[in-house]
Amino acid sequence: DQHIAFLDLSRHPNPGDIAQRAIEALGEPACFGAGPSKWIAELSAHKAPLGGLLDDAVYDPTGFLAKMSIEDLTPVAWEHRERLKFLGYQRVGEIAGLPYSVLKGQFGQDALAIQQATLGKLRDPVLAVYPPQSLSETMSFEGGLDNTESLELALRTLAERLGERLIAKEL
């Protein structure tokens, strides 16, 4: 949706500081969430709008999700969530402890995704969607940069990668 933005700060040395600056720049009444994936960040925004459970969502996603209703397990298909409720499970934590074989018997190939979601390990990467046909590249530096020559080389490498992708898309 146009009113939602996701930032992947996982490689930033101080993601909390950057997130706080972004939130302050948006001003009131910005609603925010954080987590190891987009769906957990969105869930934390709705369940902890004032940031009360953010640390749990970021540092202990399994514990954060354990308290949530089965209905909050949004990466899992609606039919599977309905079946889980029919089987008597009310909270995500009740499913997280189930053996994989039990889930496989009930849900077949979807069992692994269900198990990963209940543990907070099901990822959904942040991808640029605007502007249309946008491209992005990343580069990480172990220990940071200590000279401008390294930065110039990195920028040249990124520009070459993006140029190749633009040519491949005939843009």
mmCIF file of C-alpha atoms in Angstrom:
data_model
loop_
_atom_site.group_PDB
_atom_site.id
_atom_site.type_symbol
_atom_site.label_atom_id
_atom_site.label_comp_id
_atom_site.label_asym_id
_atom_site.label_seq_id
_atom_site.Cartn_x
_atom_site.Cartn_y
_atom_site.Cartn_z
ATOM 1 C CA ASP A 1 0.000 0.000 0.000
ATOM 2 C CA GLN A 2 1.110 3.578 -0.559
ATOM 3 C CA HIS A 3 0.987 4.423 3.123
ATOM 4 C CA ILE A 4 3.444 1.666 4.107
ATOM 5 C CA ALA A 5 7.221 1.698 3.755
ATOM 6 C CA PHE A 6 9.663 -1.049 4.651
ATOM 7 C CA LEU A 7 13.329 -0.381 5.320
ATOM 8 C CA ASP A 8 15.858 -3.180 5.495
ATOM 9 C CA LEU A 9 18.377 -1.954 8.061
ATOM 10 C CA SER A 10 19.807 -5.385 8.805
ATOM 11 C CA ARG A 11 23.271 -4.524 7.489
ATOM 12 C CA HIS A 12 23.508 -1.113 9.119
ATOM 13 C CA PRO A 13 25.849 -0.967 12.128
ATOM 14 C CA ASN A 14 23.273 0.985 14.170
ATOM 15 C CA PRO A 15 19.804 0.201 12.769
ATOM 16 C CA GLY A 16 17.994 1.434 15.873
ATOM 17 C CA ASP A 17 19.426 4.944 15.494
ATOM 18 C CA ILE A 18 18.492 5.144 11.815
ATOM 19 C CA ALA A 19 14.993 3.802 12.500
ATOM 20 C CA GLN A 20 14.499 6.347 15.285
ATOM 21 C CA ARG A 21 15.581 9.186 12.989
ATOM 22 C CA ALA A 22 13.183 8.023 10.264
ATOM 23 C CA ILE A 23 10.303 7.813 12.742
ATOM 24 C CA GLU A 24 11.057 11.278 14.123
ATOM 25 C CA ALA A 25 11.247 12.693 10.590
ATOM 26 C CA LEU A 26 7.787 11.299 9.812
ATOM 27 C CA GLY A 27 6.365 12.957 12.895
ATOM 28 C CA GLU A 28 3.078 12.165 14.601
ATOM 29 C CA PRO A 29 1.055 9.947 14.205
ATOM 30 C CA ALA A 30 3.505 7.576 12.503
ATOM 31 C CA CYS A 31 2.960 3.934 13.342
ATOM 32 C CA PHE A 32 6.045 1.742 13.147
ATOM 33 C CA GLY A 33 7.156 -1.799 13.731
ATOM 34 C CA ALA A 34 10.371 -3.773 13.528
ATOM 35 C CA GLY A 35 11.290 -7.388 13.051
ATOM 36 C CA PRO A 36 13.440 -9.848 11.114
ATOM 37 C CA SER A 37 10.913 -9.898 8.243
ATOM 38 C CA LYS A 38 8.287 -7.580 6.777
ATOM 39 C CA TRP A 39 5.309 -9.549 8.096
ATOM 40 C CA ILE A 40 6.686 -9.583 11.660
ATOM 41 C CA ALA A 41 7.479 -5.851 11.457
ATOM 42 C CA GLU A 42 3.935 -5.164 10.285
ATOM 43 C CA LEU A 43 2.517 -7.362 13.049
ATOM 44 C CA SER A 44 4.616 -5.545 15.656
ATOM 45 C CA ALA A 45 3.356 -2.201 14.303
ATOM 46 C CA HIS A 46 -0.232 -3.318 14.887
ATOM 47 C CA LYS A 47 0.328 -5.124 18.187
ATOM 48 C CA ALA A 48 2.833 -2.703 19.731
ATOM 49 C CA PRO A 49 2.130 0.714 18.189
ATOM 50 C CA LEU A 50 4.035 2.502 20.924
ATOM 51 C CA GLY A 51 7.065 0.234 20.638
ATOM 52 C CA GLY A 52 6.404 -1.831 23.762
ATOM 53 C CA LEU A 53 7.007 -5.222 22.127
ATOM 54 C CA LEU A 54 9.533 -4.141 19.508
ATOM 55 C CA ASP A 55 12.525 -5.639 21.291
ATOM 56 C CA ASP A 56 10.714 -8.972 21.443
ATOM 57 C CA ALA A 57 9.827 -8.808 17.756
ATOM 58 C CA VAL A 58 13.418 -8.018 16.778
ATOM 59 C CA TYR A 59 15.478 -10.073 19.218
ATOM 60 C CA ASP A 60 13.100 -12.917 20.101
ATOM 61 C CA PRO A 61 10.654 -13.343 17.216
ATOM 62 C CA THR A 62 9.688 -16.851 18.380
ATOM 63 C CA GLY A 63 8.699 -15.500 21.804
ATOM 64 C CA PHE A 64 6.951 -12.498 20.272
ATOM 65 C CA LEU A 65 4.899 -14.711 17.953
ATOM 66 C CA ALA A 66 4.146 -17.322 20.635
ATOM 67 C CA LYS A 67 1.626 -14.985 22.297
ATOM 68 C CA MET A 68 -0.125 -14.128 19.029
ATOM 69 C CA SER A 69 -3.366 -15.604 17.750
ATOM 70 C CA ILE A 70 -3.301 -18.120 14.904
ATOM 71 C CA GLU A 71 -5.029 -15.425 12.829
ATOM 72 C CA ASP A 72 -1.871 -13.278 13.137
ATOM 73 C CA LEU A 73 0.195 -15.899 11.280
ATOM 74 C CA THR A 74 -0.416 -14.061 8.000
ATOM 75 C CA PRO A 75 2.204 -15.811 5.792
ATOM 76 C CA VAL A 76 0.287 -19.052 6.347
ATOM 77 C CA ALA A 77 -2.627 -19.620 3.983
ATOM 78 C CA TRP A 78 -6.027 -18.726 5.401
ATOM 79 C CA GLU A 79 -7.249 -22.331 4.945
ATOM 80 C CA HIS A 80 -4.345 -23.654 7.004
ATOM 81 C CA ARG A 81 -4.968 -21.138 9.768
ATOM 82 C CA GLU A 82 -8.623 -22.187 9.820
ATOM 83 C CA ARG A 83 -7.616 -25.843 10.048
ATOM 84 C CA LEU A 84 -5.211 -25.088 12.893
ATOM 85 C CA LYS A 85 -8.036 -23.375 14.792
ATOM 86 C CA PHE A 86 -10.326 -26.330 14.037
ATOM 87 C CA LEU A 87 -7.655 -28.654 15.480
ATOM 88 C CA GLY A 88 -7.792 -26.631 18.702
ATOM 89 C CA TYR A 89 -4.740 -24.393 18.404
ATOM 90 C CA GLN A 90 -5.366 -20.823 19.487
ATOM 91 C CA ARG A 91 -1.857 -19.341 19.811
ATOM 92 C CA VAL A 92 1.171 -19.488 17.519
ATOM 93 C CA GLY A 93 3.344 -20.791 20.367
ATOM 94 C CA GLU A 94 1.250 -23.956 20.562
ATOM 95 C CA ILE A 95 2.223 -24.803 16.992
ATOM 96 C CA ALA A 96 5.878 -23.762 17.266
ATOM 97 C CA GLY A 97 6.590 -26.712 19.537
ATOM 98 C CA LEU A 98 4.968 -29.320 17.307
ATOM 99 C CA PRO A 99 7.257 -31.832 15.600
ATOM 100 C CA TYR A 100 7.647 -31.328 11.875
ATOM 101 C CA SER A 101 6.242 -34.809 11.236
ATOM 102 C CA VAL A 102 2.915 -33.816 12.851
ATOM 103 C CA LEU A 103 2.665 -30.691 10.682
ATOM 104 C CA LYS A 104 3.667 -32.657 7.584
ATOM 105 C CA GLY A 105 0.910 -35.179 8.249
ATOM 106 C CA GLN A 106 -1.706 -32.411 8.343
ATOM 107 C CA PHE A 107 -0.359 -29.886 5.831
ATOM 108 C CA GLY A 108 1.942 -31.765 3.451
ATOM 109 C CA GLN A 109 4.425 -29.586 1.594
ATOM 110 C CA ASP A 110 3.219 -26.448 3.390
ATOM 111 C CA ALA A 111 4.377 -27.837 6.746
ATOM 112 C CA LEU A 112 7.878 -26.380 6.488
ATOM 113 C CA ALA A 113 6.589 -22.869 5.729
ATOM 114 C CA ILE A 114 4.149 -23.130 8.655
ATOM 115 C CA GLN A 115 6.909 -24.276 11.006
ATOM 116 C CA GLN A 116 9.286 -21.539 9.820
ATOM 117 C CA ALA A 117 6.570 -18.901 10.234
ATOM 118 C CA THR A 118 5.743 -19.979 13.811
ATOM 119 C CA LEU A 119 9.437 -19.685 14.714
ATOM 120 C CA GLY A 120 9.770 -16.252 13.088
ATOM 121 C CA LYS A 121 12.204 -17.596 10.504
ATOM 122 C CA LEU A 122 10.076 -17.216 7.381
ATOM 123 C CA ARG A 123 11.653 -14.334 5.487
ATOM 124 C CA ASP A 124 10.155 -11.952 2.979
ATOM 125 C CA PRO A 125 12.840 -9.615 1.669
ATOM 126 C CA VAL A 126 12.318 -5.915 1.160
ATOM 127 C CA LEU A 127 12.119 -5.228 -2.578
ATOM 128 C CA ALA A 128 11.804 -1.871 -4.282
ATOM 129 C CA VAL A 129 8.423 -1.423 -5.969
ATOM 130 C CA TYR A 130 8.503 2.290 -6.668
ATOM 131 C CA PRO A 131 9.292 3.866 -8.967
ATOM 132 C CA PRO A 132 8.185 1.188 -11.420
ATOM 133 C CA GLN A 133 11.070 -0.825 -12.863
ATOM 134 C CA SER A 134 13.376 0.450 -10.127
ATOM 135 C CA LEU A 135 16.639 -1.335 -9.468
ATOM 136 C CA SER A 136 18.732 -1.631 -6.357
ATOM 137 C CA GLU A 137 22.109 -3.054 -5.448
ATOM 138 C CA THR A 138 23.869 -3.401 -2.129
ATOM 139 C CA MET A 139 27.435 -3.752 -1.018
ATOM 140 C CA SER A 140 28.734 -4.447 2.471
ATOM 141 C CA PHE A 141 32.053 -3.424 3.921
ATOM 142 C CA GLU A 142 33.652 -5.479 6.652
ATOM 143 C CA GLY A 143 34.764 -3.017 9.312
ATOM 144 C CA GLY A 144 33.677 0.034 7.342
ATOM 145 C CA LEU A 145 35.657 2.277 4.993
ATOM 146 C CA ASP A 146 38.791 4.156 5.894
ATOM 147 C CA ASN A 147 39.592 5.942 2.617
ATOM 148 C CA THR A 148 37.852 7.589 -0.321
ATOM 149 C CA GLU A 149 39.558 5.353 -2.879
ATOM 150 C CA SER A 150 37.737 2.303 -1.524
ATOM 151 C CA LEU A 151 34.452 4.194 -1.611
ATOM 152 C CA GLU A 152 35.052 5.312 -5.217
ATOM 153 C CA LEU A 153 35.867 1.734 -6.255
ATOM 154 C CA ALA A 154 32.696 0.481 -4.540
ATOM 155 C CA LEU A 155 30.561 3.128 -6.246
ATOM 156 C CA ARG A 156 32.107 2.264 -9.622
ATOM 157 C CA THR A 157 31.352 -1.438 -9.036
ATOM 158 C CA LEU A 158 27.738 -0.670 -8.073
ATOM 159 C CA ALA A 159 27.332 1.585 -11.115
ATOM 160 C CA GLU A 160 28.653 -1.174 -13.406
ATOM 161 C CA ARG A 161 26.268 -3.735 -11.891
ATOM 162 C CA LEU A 162 23.303 -1.418 -12.284
ATOM 163 C CA GLY A 163 24.373 -0.477 -15.820
ATOM 164 C CA GLU A 164 24.495 -4.138 -16.841
ATOM 165 C CA ARG A 165 21.024 -4.714 -15.421
ATOM 166 C CA LEU A 166 19.648 -1.613 -17.189
ATOM 167 C CA ILE A 167 21.094 -2.808 -20.489
ATOM 168 C CA ALA A 168 19.629 -6.288 -19.955
ATOM 169 C CA LYS A 169 16.180 -4.699 -19.426
ATOM 170 C CA GLU A 170 16.729 -2.424 -22.438
ATOM 171 C CA LEU A 171 16.268 0.692 -20.299
#
